[in-house]
mmCIF file of C-alpha atoms in Angstrom:
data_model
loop_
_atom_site.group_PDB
_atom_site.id
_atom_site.type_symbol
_atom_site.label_atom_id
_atom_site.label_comp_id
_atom_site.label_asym_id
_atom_site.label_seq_id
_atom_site.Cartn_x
_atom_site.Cartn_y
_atom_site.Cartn_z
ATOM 1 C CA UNK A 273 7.698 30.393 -3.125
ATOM 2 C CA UNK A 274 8.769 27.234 -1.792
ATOM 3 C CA UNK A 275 11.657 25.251 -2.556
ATOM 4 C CA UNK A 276 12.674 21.572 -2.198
ATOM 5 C CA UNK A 277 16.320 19.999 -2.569
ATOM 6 C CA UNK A 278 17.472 16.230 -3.240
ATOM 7 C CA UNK A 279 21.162 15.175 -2.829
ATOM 8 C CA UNK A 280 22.636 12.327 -4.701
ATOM 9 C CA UNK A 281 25.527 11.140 -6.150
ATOM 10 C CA UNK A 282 25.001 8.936 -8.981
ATOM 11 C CA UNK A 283 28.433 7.186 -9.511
ATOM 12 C CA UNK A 284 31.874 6.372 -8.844
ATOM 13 C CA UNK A 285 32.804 9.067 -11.368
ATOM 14 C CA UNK A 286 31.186 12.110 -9.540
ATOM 15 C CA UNK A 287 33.488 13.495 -7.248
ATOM 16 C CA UNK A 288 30.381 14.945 -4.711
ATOM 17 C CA UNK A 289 26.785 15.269 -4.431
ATOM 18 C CA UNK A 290 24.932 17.059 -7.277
ATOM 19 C CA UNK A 291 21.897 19.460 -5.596
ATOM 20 C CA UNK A 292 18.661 19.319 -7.004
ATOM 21 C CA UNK A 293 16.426 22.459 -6.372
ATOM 22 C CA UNK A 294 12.551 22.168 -7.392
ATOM 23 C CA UNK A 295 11.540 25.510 -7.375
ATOM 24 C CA UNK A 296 7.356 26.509 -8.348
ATOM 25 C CA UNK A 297 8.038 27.334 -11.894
ATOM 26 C CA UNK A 298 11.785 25.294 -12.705
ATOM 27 C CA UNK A 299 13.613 22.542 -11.842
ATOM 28 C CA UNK A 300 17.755 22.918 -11.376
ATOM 29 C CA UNK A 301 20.842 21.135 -11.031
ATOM 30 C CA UNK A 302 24.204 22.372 -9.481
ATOM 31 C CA UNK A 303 27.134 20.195 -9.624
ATOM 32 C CA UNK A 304 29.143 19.221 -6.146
ATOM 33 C CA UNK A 305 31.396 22.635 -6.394
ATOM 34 C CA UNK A 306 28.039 24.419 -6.290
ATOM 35 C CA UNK A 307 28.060 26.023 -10.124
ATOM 36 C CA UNK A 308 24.169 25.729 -11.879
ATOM 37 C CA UNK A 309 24.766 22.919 -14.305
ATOM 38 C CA UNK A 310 20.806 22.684 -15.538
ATOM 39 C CA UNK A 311 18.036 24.353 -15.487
ATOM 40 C CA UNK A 312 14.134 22.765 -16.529
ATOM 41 C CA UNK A 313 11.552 24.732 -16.889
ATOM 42 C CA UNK A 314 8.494 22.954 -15.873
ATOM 43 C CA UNK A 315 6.681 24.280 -19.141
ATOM 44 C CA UNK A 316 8.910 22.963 -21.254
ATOM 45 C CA UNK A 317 8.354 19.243 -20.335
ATOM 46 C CA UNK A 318 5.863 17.311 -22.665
ATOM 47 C CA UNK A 319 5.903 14.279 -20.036
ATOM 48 C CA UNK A 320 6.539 12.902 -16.829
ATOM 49 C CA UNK A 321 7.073 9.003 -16.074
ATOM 50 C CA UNK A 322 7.305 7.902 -12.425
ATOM 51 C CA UNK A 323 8.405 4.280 -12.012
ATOM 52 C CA UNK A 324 9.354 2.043 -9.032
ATOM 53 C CA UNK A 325 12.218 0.031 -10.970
ATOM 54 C CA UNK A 326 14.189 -2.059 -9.011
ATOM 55 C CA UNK A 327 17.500 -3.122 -9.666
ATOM 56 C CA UNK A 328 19.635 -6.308 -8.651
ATOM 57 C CA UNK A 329 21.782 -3.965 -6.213
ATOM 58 C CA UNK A 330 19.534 -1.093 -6.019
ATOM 59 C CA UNK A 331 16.190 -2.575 -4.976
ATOM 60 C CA UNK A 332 14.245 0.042 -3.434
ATOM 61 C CA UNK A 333 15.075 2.544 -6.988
ATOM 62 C CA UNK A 334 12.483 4.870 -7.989
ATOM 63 C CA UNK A 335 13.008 6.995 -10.906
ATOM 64 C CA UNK A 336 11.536 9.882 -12.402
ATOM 65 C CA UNK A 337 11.745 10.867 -16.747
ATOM 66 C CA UNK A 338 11.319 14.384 -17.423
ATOM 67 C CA UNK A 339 11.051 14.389 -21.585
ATOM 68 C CA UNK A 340 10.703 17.342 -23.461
ATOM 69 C CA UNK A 341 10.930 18.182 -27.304
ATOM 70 C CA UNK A 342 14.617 17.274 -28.061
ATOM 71 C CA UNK A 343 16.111 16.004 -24.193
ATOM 72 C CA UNK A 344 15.063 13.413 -21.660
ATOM 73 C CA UNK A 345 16.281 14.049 -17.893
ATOM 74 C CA UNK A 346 16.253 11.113 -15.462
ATOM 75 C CA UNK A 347 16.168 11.083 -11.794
ATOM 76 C CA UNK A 348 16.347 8.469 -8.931
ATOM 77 C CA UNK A 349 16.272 7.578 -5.333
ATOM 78 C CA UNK A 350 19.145 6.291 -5.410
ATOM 79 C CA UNK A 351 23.049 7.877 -3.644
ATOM 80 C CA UNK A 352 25.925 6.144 -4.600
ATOM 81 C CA UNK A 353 27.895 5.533 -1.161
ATOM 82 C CA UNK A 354 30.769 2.891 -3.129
ATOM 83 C CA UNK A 355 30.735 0.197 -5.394
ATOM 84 C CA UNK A 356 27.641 -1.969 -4.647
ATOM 85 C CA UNK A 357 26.488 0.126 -2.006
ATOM 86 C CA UNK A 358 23.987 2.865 -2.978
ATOM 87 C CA UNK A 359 21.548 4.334 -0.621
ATOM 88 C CA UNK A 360 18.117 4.654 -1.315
ATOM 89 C CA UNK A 361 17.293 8.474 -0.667
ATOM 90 C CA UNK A 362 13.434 8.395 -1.406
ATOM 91 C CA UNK A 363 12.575 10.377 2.122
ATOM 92 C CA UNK A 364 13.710 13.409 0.129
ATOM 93 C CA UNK A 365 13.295 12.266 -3.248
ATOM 94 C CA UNK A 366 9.272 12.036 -2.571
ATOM 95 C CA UNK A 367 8.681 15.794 -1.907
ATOM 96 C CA UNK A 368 10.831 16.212 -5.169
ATOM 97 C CA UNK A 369 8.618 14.380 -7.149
ATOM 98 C CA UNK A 370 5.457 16.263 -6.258
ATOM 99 C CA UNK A 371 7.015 19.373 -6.346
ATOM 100 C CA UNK A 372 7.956 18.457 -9.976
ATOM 101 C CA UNK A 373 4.656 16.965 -10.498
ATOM 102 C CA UNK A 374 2.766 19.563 -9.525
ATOM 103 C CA UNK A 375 4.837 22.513 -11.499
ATOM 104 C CA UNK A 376 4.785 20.539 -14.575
ATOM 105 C CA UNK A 377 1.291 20.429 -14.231
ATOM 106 C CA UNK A 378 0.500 23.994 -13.519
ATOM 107 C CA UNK A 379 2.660 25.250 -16.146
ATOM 108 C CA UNK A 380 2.157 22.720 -19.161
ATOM 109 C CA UNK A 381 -1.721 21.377 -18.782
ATOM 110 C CA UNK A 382 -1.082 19.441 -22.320
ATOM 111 C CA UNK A 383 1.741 17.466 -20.498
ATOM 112 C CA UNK A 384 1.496 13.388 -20.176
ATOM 113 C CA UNK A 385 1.834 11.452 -16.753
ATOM 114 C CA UNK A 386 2.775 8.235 -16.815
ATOM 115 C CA UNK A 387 3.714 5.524 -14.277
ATOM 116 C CA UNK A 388 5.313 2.415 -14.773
ATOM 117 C CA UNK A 389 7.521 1.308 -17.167
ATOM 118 C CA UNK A 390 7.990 1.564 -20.898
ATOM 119 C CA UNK A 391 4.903 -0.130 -22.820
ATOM 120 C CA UNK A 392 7.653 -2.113 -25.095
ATOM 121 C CA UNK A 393 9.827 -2.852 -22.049
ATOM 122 C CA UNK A 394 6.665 -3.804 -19.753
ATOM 123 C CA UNK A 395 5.628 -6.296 -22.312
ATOM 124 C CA UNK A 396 8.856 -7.877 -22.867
ATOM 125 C CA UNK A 397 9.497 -8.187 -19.146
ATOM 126 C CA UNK A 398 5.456 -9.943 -19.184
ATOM 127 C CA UNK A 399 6.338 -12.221 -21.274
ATOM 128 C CA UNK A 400 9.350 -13.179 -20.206
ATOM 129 C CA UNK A 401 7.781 -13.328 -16.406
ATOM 130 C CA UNK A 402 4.690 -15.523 -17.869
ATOM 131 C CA UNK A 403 7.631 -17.884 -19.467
ATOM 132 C CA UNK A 404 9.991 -17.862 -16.144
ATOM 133 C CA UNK A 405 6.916 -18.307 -13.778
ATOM 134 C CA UNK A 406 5.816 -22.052 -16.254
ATOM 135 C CA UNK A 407 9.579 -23.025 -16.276
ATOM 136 C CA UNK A 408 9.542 -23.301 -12.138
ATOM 137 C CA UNK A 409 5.893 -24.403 -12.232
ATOM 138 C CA UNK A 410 7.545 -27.646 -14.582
ATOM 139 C CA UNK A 411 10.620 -27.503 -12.307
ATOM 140 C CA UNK A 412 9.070 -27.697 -9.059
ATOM 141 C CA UNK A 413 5.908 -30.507 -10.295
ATOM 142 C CA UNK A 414 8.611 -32.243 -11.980
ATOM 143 C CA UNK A 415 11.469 -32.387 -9.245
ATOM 144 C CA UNK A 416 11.496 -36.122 -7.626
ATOM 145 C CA UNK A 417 11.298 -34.571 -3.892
ATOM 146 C CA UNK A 418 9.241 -37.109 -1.404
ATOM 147 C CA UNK A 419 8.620 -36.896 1.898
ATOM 148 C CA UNK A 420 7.076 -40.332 1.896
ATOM 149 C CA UNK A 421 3.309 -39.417 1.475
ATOM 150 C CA UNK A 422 2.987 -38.021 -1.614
ATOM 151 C CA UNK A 423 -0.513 -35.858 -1.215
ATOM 152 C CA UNK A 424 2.324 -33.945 1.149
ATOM 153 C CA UNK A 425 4.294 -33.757 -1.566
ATOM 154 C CA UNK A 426 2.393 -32.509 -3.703
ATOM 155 C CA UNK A 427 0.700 -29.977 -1.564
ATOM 156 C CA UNK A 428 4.832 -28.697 -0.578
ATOM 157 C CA UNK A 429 5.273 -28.152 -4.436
ATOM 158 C CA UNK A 430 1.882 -26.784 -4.740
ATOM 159 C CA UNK A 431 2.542 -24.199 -2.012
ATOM 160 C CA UNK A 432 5.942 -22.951 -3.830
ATOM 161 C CA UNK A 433 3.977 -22.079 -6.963
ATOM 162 C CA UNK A 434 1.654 -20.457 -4.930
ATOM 163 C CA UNK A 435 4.075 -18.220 -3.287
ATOM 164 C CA UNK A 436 5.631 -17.073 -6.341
ATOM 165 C CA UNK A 437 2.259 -16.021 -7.937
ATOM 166 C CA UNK A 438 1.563 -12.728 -6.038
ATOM 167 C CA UNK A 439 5.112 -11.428 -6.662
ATOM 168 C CA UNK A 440 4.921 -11.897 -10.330
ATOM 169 C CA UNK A 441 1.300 -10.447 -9.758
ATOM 170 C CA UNK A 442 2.528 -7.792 -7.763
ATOM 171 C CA UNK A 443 5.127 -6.992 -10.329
ATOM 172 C CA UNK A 444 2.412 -7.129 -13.372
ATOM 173 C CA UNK A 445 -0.160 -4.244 -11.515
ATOM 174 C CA UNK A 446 2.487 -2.382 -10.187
ATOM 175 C CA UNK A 447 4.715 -1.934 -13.258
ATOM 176 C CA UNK A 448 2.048 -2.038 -15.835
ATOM 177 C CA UNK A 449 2.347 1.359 -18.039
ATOM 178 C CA UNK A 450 -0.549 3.613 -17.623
ATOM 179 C CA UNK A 451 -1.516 7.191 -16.883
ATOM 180 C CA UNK A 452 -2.502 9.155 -14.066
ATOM 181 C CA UNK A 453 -3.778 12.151 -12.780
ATOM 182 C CA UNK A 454 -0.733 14.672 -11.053
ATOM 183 C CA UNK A 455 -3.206 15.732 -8.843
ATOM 184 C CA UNK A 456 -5.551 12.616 -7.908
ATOM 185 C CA UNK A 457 -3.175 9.943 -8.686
ATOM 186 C CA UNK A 458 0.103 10.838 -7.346
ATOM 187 C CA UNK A 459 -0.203 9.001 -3.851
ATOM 188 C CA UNK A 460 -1.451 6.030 -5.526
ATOM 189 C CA UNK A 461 1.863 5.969 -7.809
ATOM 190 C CA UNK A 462 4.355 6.921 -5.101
ATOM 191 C CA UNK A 463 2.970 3.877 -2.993
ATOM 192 C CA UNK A 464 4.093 1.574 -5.735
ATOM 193 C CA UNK A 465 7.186 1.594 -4.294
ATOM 194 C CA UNK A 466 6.183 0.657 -0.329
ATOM 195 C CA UNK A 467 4.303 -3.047 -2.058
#
């Protein structure tokens, strides 16, 4: 029986580093003076949602939703070092993950996996992508920049749009909400967060 650990502190109000232990059967929690605070049996989780989510400050955040009947658990990649200043932990939030993954999945076959964000949030966030992504498009066409020749022009302005397409592309696949398979998918998932 193997066991993997994650350390994190999530905010200014924790006093130390809470220790995550994913264990083959249970996932636990002991608070920064050692004392088991949780425990989560994998069986008891109805579904899983992984999720690269970037933040303003923490950019590189990938979270994990444990829900079961009556409680929802999240995790992320993120340590809190100080006030703007988190850390992005993921080398030993990763093996976390699958070890989570993979227990769930062994000991509740019924159980969902997700990836990506909420279906209501995702479409929000679309549209108001879609609606951001026109407003520079009439910005930048619109803006009375010349360089004197104006097929250069033109082609400058053109090349702006152009570079903001694959990020708000990028965005759209890699957020999108959908499910996967713990055991064929989970690379696929996890590598959402290295595009």
């Amino acid at each position: 029986m193997s066991v993997v650990e994650f350390r994190r502190r999530a905010s200014v109000s924790q006093t130390g580093e809470t220790l995550w232990l994913a264990h083959d059967d249970r996932l636990e929690q002991f608070g920064p003076e050692g004392q088991l605070v949780l425990t989560v049996p994998y069986s008891h989780v109805r579904r899983v949602r992984l999720a690269f989510a970037p933040g303003r400050i923490q950019q590189t955040r990938f979270l994990a939703e444990l829900t079961g009947a009556r409680s929802q658990l999240t995790l992320t990649s993120m340590h809190f070092k100080g006030i703007g200043n988190f850390e992005d932990r993921f080398d030993t939030f990763e093996p976390l993950i699958r070890k989570v993954v993979a227990g769930v999945a062994a000991a509740n076959p019924s159980a969902e996996f997700r990836a990506g964000e909420r279906p209501a949030y995702y479409g929000l966030m679309l549209i108001f992508n879609i609606l951001a992504f026109g407003f520079l498009v009439l910005v930048v066409l619109a803006l009375p920049i010349s360089i004197g020749d104006v097929s250069i022009t033109n082609l400058i302005k053109l090349g702006i749009v152009l570079i903001s397409l694959p990020l708000m592309f990028s965005w759209a696949v890699n957020s999108r909400p959908r499910r996967f398979d713990p055991a064929r998918d989970i690379d696929k998932v996890l590598a959402a967060r290295r595009k």
